[in-house]
mmCIF file of N, CA and C in Angstrom:
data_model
loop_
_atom_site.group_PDB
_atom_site.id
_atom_site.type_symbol
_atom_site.label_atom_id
_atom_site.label_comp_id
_atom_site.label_asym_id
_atom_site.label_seq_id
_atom_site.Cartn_x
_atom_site.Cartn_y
_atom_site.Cartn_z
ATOM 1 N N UNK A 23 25.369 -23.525 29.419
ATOM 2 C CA UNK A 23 25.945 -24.682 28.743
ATOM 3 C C UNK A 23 27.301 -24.306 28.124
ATOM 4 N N UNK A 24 27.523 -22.981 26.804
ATOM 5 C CA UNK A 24 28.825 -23.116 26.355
ATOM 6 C C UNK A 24 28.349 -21.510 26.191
ATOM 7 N N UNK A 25 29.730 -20.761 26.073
ATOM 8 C CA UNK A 25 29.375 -19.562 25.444
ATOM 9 C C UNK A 25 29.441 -19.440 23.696
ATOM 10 N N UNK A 26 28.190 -19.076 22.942
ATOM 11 C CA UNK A 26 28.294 -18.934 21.847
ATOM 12 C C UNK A 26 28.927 -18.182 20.867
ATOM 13 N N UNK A 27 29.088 -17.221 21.601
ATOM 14 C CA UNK A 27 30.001 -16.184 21.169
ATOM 15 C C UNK A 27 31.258 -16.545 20.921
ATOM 16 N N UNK A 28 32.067 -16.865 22.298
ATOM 17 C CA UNK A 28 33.078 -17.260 22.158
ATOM 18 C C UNK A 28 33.333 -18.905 21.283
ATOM 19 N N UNK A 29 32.444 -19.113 21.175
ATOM 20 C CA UNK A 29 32.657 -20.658 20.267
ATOM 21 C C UNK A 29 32.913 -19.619 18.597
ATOM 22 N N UNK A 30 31.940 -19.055 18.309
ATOM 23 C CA UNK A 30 32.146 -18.460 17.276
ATOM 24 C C UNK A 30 33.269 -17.758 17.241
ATOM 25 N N UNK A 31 33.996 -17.231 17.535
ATOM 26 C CA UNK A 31 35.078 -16.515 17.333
ATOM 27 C C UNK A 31 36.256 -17.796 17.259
ATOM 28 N N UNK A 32 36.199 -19.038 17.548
ATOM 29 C CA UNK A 32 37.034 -20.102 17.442
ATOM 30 C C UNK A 32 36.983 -20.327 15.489
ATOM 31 N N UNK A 33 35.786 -19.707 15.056
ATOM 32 C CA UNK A 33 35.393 -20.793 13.799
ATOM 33 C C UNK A 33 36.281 -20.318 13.009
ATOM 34 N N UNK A 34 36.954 -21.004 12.097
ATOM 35 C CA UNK A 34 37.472 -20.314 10.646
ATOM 36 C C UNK A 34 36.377 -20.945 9.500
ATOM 37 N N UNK A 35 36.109 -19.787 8.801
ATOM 38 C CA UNK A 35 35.518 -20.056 7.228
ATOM 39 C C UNK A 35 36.243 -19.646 6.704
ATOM 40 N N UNK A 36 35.904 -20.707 5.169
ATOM 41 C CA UNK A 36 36.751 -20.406 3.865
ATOM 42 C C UNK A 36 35.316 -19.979 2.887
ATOM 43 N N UNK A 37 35.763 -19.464 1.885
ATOM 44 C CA UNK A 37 34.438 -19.199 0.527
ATOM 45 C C UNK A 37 35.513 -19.904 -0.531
ATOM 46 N N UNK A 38 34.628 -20.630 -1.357
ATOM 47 C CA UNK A 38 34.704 -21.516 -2.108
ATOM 48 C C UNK A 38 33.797 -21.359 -3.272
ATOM 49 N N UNK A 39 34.021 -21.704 -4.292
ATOM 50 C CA UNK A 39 33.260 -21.287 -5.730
ATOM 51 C C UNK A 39 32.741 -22.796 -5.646
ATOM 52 N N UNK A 40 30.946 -22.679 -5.628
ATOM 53 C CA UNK A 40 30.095 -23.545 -5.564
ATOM 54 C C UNK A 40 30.550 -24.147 -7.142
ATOM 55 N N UNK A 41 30.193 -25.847 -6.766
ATOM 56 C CA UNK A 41 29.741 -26.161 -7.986
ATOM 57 C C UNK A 41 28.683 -26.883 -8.063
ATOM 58 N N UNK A 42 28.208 -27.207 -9.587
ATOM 59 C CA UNK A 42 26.883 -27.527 -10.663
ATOM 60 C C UNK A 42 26.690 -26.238 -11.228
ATOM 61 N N UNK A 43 25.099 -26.022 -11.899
ATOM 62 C CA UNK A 43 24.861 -25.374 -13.007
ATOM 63 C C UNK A 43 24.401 -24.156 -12.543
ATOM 64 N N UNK A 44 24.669 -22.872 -12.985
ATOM 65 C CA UNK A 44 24.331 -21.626 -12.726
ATOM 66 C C UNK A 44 24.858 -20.264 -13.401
ATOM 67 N N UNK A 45 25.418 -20.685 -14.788
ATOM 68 C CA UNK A 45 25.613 -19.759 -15.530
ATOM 69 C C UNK A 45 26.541 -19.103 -15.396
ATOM 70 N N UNK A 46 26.666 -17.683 -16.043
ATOM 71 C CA UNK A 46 28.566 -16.891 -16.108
ATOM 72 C C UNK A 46 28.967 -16.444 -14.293
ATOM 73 N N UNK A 47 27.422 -15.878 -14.029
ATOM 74 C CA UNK A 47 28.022 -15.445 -12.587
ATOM 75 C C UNK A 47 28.411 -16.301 -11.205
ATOM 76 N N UNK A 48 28.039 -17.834 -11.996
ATOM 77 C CA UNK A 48 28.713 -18.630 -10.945
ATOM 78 C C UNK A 48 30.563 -18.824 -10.949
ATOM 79 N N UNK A 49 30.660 -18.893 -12.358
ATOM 80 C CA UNK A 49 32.073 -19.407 -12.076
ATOM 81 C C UNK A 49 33.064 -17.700 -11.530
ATOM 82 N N UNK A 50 32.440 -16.839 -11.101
ATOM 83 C CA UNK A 50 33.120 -15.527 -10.378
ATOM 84 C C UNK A 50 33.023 -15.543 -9.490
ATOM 85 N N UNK A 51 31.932 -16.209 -8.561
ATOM 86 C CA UNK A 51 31.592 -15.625 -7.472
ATOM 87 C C UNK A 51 31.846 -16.997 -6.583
ATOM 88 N N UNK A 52 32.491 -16.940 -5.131
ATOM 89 C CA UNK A 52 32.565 -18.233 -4.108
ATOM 90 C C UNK A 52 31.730 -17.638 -2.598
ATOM 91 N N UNK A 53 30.793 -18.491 -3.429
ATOM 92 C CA UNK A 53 29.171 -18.481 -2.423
ATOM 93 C C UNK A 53 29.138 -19.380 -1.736
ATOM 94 N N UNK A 54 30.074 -20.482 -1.417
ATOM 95 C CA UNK A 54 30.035 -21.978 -0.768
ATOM 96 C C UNK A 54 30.692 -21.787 0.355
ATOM 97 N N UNK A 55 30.327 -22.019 1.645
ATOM 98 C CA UNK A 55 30.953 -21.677 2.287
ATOM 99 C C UNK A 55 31.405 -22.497 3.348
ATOM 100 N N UNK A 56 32.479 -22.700 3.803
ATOM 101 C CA UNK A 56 33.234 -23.743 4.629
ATOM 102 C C UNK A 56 33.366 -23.678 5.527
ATOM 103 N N UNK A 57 33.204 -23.932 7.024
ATOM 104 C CA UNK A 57 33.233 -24.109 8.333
ATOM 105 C C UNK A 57 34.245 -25.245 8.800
ATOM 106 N N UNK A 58 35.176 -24.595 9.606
ATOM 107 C CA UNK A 58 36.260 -25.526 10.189
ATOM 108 C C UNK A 58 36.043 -25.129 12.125
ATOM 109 N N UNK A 59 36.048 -26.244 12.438
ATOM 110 C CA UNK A 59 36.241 -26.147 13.652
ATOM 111 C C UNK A 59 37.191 -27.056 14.154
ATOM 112 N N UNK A 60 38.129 -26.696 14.765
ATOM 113 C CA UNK A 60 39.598 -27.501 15.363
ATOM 114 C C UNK A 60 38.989 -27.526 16.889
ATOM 115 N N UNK A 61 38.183 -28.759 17.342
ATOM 116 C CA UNK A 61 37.978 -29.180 18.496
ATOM 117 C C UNK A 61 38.692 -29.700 19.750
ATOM 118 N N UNK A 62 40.054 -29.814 19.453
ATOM 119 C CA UNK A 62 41.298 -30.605 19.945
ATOM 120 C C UNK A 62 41.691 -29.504 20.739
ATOM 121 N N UNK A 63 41.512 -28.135 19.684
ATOM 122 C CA UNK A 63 42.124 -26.689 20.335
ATOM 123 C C UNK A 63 41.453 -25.834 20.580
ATOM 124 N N UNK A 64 40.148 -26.324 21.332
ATOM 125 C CA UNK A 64 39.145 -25.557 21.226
ATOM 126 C C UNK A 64 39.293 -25.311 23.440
ATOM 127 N N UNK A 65 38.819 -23.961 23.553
ATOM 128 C CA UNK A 65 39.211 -23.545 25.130
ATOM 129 C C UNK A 65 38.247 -23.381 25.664
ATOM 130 N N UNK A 66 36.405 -23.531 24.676
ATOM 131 C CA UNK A 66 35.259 -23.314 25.302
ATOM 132 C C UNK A 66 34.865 -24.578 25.743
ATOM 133 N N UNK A 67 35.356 -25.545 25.566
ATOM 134 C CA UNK A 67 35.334 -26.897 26.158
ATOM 135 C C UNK A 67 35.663 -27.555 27.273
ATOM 136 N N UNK A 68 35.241 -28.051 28.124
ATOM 137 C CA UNK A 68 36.506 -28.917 28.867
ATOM 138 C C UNK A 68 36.423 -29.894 28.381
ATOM 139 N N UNK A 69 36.812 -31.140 29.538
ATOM 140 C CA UNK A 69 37.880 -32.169 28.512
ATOM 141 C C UNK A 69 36.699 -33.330 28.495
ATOM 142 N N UNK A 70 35.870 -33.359 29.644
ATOM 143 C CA UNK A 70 34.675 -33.881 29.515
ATOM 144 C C UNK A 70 33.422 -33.936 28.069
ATOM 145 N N UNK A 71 33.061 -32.641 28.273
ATOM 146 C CA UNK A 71 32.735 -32.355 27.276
ATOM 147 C C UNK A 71 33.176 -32.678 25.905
ATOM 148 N N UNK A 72 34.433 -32.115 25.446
ATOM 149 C CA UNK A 72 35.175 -32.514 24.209
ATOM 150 C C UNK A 72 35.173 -34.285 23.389
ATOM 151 N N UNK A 73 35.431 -35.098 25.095
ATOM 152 C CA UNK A 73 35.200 -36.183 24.848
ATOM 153 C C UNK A 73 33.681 -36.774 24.442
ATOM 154 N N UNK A 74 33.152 -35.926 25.110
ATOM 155 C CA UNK A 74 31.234 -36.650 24.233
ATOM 156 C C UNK A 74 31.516 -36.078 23.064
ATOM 157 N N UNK A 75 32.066 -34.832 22.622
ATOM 158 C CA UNK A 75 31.546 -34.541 21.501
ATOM 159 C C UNK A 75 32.226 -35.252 20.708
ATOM 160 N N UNK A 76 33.663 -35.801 20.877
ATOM 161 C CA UNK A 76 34.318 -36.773 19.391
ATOM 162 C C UNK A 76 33.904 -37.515 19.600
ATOM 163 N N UNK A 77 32.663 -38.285 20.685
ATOM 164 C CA UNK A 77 32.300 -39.869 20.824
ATOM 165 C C UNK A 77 31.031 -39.867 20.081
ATOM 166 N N UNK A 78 30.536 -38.221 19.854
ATOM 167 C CA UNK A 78 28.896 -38.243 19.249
ATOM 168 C C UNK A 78 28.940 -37.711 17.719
ATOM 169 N N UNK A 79 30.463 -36.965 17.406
ATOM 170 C CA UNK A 79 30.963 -36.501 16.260
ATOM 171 C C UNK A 79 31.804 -37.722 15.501
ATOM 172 N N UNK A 80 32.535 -38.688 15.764
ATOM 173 C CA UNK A 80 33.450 -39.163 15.057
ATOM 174 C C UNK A 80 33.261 -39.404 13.907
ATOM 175 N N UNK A 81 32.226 -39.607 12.971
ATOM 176 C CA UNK A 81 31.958 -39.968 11.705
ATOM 177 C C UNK A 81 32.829 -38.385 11.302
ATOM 178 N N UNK A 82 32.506 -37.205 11.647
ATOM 179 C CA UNK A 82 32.205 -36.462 10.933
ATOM 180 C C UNK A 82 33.863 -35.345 11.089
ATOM 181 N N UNK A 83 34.621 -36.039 12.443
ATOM 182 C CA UNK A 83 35.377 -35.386 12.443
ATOM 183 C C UNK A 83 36.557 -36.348 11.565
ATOM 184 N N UNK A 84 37.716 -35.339 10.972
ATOM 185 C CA UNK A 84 39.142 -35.355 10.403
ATOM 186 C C UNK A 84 40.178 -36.298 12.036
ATOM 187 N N UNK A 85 41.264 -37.144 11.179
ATOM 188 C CA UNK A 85 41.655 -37.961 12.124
ATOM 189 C C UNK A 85 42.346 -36.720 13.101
ATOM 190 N N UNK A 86 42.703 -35.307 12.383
ATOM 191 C CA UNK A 86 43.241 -34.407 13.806
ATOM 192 C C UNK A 86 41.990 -33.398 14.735
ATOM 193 N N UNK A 87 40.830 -34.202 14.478
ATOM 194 C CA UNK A 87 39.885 -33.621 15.280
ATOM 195 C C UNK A 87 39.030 -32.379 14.951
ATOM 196 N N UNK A 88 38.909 -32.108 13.307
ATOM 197 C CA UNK A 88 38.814 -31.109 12.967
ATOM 198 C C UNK A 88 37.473 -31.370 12.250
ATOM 199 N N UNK A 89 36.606 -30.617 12.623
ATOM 200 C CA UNK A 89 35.708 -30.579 11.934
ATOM 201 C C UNK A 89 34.870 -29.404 11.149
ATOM 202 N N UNK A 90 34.347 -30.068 9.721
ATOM 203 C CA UNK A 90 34.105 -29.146 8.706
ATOM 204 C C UNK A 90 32.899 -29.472 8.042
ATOM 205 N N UNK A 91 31.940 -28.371 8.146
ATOM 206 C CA UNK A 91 31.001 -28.603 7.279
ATOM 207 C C UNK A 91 31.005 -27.358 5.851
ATOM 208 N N UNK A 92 30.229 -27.673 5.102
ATOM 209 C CA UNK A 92 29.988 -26.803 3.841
ATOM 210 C C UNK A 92 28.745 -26.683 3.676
ATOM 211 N N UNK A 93 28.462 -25.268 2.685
ATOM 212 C CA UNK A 93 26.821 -24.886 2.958
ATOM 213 C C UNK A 93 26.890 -24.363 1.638
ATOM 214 N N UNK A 94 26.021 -24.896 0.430
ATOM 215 C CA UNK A 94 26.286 -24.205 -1.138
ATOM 216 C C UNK A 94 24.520 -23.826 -1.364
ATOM 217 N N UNK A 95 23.845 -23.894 -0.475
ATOM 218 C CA UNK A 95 22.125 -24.066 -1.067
ATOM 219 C C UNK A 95 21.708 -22.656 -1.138
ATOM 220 N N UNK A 96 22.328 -21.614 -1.117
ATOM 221 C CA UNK A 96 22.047 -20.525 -0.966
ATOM 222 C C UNK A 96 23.126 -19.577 -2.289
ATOM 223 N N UNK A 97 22.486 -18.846 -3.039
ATOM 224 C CA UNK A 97 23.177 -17.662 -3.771
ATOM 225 C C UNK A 97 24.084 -16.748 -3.277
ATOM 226 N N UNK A 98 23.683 -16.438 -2.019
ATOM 227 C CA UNK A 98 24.365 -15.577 -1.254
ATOM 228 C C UNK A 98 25.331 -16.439 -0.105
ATOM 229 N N UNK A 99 26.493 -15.339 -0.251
ATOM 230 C CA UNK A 99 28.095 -16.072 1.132
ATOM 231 C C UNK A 99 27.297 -16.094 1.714
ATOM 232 N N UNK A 100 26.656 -14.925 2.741
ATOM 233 C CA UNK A 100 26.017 -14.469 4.102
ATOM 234 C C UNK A 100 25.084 -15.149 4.504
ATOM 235 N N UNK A 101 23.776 -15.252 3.763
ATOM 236 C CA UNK A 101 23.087 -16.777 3.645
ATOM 237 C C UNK A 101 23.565 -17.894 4.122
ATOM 238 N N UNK A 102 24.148 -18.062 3.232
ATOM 239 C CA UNK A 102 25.548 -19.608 3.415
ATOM 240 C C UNK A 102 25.799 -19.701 4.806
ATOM 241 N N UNK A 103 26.880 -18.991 4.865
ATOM 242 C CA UNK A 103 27.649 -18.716 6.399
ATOM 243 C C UNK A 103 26.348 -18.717 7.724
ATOM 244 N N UNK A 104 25.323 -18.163 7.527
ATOM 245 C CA UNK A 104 23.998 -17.957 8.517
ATOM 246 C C UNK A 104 23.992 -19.536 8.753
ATOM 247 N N UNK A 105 23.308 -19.950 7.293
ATOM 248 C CA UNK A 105 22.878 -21.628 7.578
ATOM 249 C C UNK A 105 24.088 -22.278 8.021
ATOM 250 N N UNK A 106 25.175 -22.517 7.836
ATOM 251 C CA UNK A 106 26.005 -22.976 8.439
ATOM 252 C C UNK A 106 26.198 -22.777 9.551
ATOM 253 N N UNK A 107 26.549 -21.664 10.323
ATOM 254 C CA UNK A 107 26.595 -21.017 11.665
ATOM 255 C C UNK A 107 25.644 -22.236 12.319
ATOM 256 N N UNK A 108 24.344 -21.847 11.865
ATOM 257 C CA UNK A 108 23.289 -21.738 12.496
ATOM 258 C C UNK A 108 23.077 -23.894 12.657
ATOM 259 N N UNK A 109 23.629 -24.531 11.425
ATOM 260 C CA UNK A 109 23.652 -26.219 11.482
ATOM 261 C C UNK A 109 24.822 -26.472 12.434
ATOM 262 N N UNK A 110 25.823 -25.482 12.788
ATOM 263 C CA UNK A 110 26.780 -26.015 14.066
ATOM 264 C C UNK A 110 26.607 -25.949 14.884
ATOM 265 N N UNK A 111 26.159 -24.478 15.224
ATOM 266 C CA UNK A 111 25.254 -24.901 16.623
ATOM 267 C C UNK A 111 24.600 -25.809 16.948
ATOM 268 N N UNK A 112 23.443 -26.374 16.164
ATOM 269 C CA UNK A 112 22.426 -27.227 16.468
ATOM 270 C C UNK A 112 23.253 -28.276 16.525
ATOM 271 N N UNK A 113 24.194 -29.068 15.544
ATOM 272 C CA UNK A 113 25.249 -30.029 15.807
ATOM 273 C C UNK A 113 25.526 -30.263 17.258
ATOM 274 N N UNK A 114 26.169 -29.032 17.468
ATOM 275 C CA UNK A 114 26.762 -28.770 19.047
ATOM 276 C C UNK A 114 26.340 -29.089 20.279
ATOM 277 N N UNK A 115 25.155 -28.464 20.118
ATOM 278 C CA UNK A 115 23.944 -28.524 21.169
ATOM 279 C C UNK A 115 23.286 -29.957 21.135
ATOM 280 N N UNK A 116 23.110 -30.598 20.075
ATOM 281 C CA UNK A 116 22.665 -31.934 20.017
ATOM 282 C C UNK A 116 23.831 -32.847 20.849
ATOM 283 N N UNK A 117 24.949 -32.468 20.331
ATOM 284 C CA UNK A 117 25.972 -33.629 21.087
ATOM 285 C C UNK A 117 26.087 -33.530 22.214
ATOM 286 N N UNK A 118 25.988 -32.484 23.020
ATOM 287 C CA UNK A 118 25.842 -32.260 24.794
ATOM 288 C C UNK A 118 25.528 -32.447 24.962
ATOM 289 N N UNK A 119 23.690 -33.202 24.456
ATOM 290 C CA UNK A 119 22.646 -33.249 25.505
ATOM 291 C C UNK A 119 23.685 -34.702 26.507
ATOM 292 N N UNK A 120 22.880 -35.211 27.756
ATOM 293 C CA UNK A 120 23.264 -36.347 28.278
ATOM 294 C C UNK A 120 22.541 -36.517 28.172
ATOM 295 N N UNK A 121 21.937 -38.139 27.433
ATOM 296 C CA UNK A 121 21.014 -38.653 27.824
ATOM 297 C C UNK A 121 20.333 -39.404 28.838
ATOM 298 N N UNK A 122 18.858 -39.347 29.244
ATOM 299 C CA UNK A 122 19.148 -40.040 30.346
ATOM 300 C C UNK A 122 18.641 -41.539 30.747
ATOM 301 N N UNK A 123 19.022 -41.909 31.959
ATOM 302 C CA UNK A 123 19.306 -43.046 31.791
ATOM 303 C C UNK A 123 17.557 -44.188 32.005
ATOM 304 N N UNK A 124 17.534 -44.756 31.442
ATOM 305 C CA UNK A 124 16.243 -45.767 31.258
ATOM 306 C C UNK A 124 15.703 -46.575 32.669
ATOM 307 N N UNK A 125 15.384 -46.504 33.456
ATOM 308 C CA UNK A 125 14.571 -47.185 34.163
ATOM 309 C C UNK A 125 13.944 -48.552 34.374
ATOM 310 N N UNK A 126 14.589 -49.693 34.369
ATOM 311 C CA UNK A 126 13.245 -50.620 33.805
ATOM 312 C C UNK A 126 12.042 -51.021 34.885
ATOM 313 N N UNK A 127 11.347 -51.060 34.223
ATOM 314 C CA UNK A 127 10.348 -50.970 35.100
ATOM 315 C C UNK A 127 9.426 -52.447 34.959
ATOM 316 N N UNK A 128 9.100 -53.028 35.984
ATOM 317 C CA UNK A 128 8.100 -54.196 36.360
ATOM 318 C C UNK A 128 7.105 -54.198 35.863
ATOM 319 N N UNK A 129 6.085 -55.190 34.665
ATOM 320 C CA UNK A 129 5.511 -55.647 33.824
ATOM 321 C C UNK A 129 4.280 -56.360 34.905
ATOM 322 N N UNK A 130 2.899 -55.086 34.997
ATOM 323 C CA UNK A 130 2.152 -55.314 35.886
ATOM 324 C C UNK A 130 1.492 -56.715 35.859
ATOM 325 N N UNK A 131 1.194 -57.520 36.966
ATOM 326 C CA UNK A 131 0.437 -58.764 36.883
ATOM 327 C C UNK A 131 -0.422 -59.057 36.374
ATOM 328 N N UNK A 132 -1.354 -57.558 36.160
ATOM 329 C CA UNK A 132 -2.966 -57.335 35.502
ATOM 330 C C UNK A 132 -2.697 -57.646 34.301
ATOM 331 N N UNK A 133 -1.385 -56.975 33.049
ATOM 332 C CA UNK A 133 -1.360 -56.590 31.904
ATOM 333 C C UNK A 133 -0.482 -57.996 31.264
ATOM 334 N N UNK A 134 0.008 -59.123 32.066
ATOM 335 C CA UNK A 134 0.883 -60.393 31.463
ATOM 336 C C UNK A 134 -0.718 -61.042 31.604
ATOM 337 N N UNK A 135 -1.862 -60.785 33.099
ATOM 338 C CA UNK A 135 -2.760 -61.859 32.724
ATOM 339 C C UNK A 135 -3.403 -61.569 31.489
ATOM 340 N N UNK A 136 -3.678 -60.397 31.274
ATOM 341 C CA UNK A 136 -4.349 -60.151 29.649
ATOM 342 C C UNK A 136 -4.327 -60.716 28.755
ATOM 343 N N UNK A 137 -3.029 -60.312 28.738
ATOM 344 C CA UNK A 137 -1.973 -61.002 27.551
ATOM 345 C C UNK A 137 -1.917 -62.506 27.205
ATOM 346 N N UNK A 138 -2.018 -63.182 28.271
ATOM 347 C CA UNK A 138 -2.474 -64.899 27.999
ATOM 348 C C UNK A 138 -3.691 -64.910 28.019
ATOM 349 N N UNK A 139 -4.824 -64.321 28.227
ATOM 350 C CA UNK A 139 -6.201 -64.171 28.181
ATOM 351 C C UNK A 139 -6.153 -64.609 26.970
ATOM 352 N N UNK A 140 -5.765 -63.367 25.983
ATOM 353 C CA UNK A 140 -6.226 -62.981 25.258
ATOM 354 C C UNK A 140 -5.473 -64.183 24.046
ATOM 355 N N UNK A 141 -4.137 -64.380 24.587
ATOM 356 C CA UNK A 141 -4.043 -65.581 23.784
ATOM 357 C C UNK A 141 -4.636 -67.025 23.639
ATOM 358 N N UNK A 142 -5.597 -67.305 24.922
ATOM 359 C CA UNK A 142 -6.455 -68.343 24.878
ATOM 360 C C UNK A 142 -7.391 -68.055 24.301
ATOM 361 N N UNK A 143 -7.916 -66.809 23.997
ATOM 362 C CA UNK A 143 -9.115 -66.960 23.196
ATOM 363 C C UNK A 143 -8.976 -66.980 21.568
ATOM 364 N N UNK A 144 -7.670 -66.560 21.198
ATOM 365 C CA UNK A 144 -7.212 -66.941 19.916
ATOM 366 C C UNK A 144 -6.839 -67.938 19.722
ATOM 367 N N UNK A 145 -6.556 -68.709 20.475
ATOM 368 C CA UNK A 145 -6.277 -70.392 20.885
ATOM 369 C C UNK A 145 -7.411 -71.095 20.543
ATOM 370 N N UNK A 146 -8.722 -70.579 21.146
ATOM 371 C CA UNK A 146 -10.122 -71.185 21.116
ATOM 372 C C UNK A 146 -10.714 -71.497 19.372
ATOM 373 N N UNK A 147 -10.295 -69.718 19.457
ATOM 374 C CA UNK A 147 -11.423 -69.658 18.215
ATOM 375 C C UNK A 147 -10.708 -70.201 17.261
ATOM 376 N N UNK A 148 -9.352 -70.360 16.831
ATOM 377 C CA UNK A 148 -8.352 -71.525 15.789
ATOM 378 C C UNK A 148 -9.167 -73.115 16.151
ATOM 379 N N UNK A 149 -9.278 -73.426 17.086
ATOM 380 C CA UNK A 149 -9.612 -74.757 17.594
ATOM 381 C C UNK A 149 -11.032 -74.840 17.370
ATOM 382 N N UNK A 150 -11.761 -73.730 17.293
ATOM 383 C CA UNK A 150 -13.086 -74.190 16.612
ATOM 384 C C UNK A 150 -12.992 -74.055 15.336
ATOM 385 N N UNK A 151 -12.521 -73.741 14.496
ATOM 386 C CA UNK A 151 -12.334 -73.764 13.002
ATOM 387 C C UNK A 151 -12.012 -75.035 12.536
ATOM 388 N N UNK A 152 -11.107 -76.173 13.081
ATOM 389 C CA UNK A 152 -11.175 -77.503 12.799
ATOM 390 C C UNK A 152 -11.951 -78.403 12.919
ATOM 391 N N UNK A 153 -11.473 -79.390 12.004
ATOM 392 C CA UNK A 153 -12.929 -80.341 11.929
ATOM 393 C C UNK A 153 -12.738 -81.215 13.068
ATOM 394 N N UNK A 154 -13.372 -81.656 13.691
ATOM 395 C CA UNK A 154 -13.594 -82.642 14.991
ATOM 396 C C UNK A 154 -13.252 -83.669 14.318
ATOM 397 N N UNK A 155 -11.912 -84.426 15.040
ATOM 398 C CA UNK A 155 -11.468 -85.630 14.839
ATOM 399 C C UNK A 155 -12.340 -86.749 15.499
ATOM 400 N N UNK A 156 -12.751 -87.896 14.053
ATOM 401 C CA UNK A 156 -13.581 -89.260 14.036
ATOM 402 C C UNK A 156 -13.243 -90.134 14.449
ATOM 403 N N UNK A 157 -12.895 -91.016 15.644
ATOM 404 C CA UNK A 157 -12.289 -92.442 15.808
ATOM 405 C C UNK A 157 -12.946 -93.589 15.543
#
């Protein structure tokens, strides 16, 4: 499908000083970690490809095609960077699949007669629940 390797060596991360609550050794340390991928300039792609992926990415990509996620749920960069790594791929791999295409298929004769069967007998038993009209 793509080489992973070489996709990874495309990525740039940044570290970033997480925020919310976590005491003195948070505001020292940048455990948050940022994933950029520039898809526009990306060479593990072709052009096929590229195009499903901004047609299955666009929410998520920048108007120059750039896309970035962030990963703060973890104490540790390396952590961070793992889960991240590891949510682009799956990103990645999700947007390639092709899906395929639906079939429709003919609505057997046996299973439509049922089906009105079964609505005449709910037909019935409503119609015996009323009172017999007196002339």
């Amino acid at each position: 499908m793509f080489d992973k390797d070489a996709l990874l060596n495309e990525l740039t991360f940044k570290a970033i000083r997480s925020s919310g609550a976590g005491g003195q050794h948070v505001n020292k340390v940048s455990s948050k970690i940022e994933l950029i991928f520039n898809l526009e300039e990306s060479f593990i792609f072709n052009e096929e490809q590229k195009e499903r992926l901004q047609n299955k990415l666009q929410n998520r990509l920048t108007k120059e095609g750039v896309l970035m996620l962030q990963c703060d749920e973890s104490r540790s960069q390396h952590k961070n960077k793992e889960l991240v790594i590891k949510r682009f791929l799956e990103l990645i791999e999700k947007s390639l699949i092709i899906p395929k295409k639906r079939v429709p298929t003919k609505i057997p004769r046996i299973v439509i007669k049922k089906r009105l069967k079964s609505k005449r007998n709910l037909s019935e038993k409503k119609a015996y629940r009323k009172k017999p009209d007196v002339d």
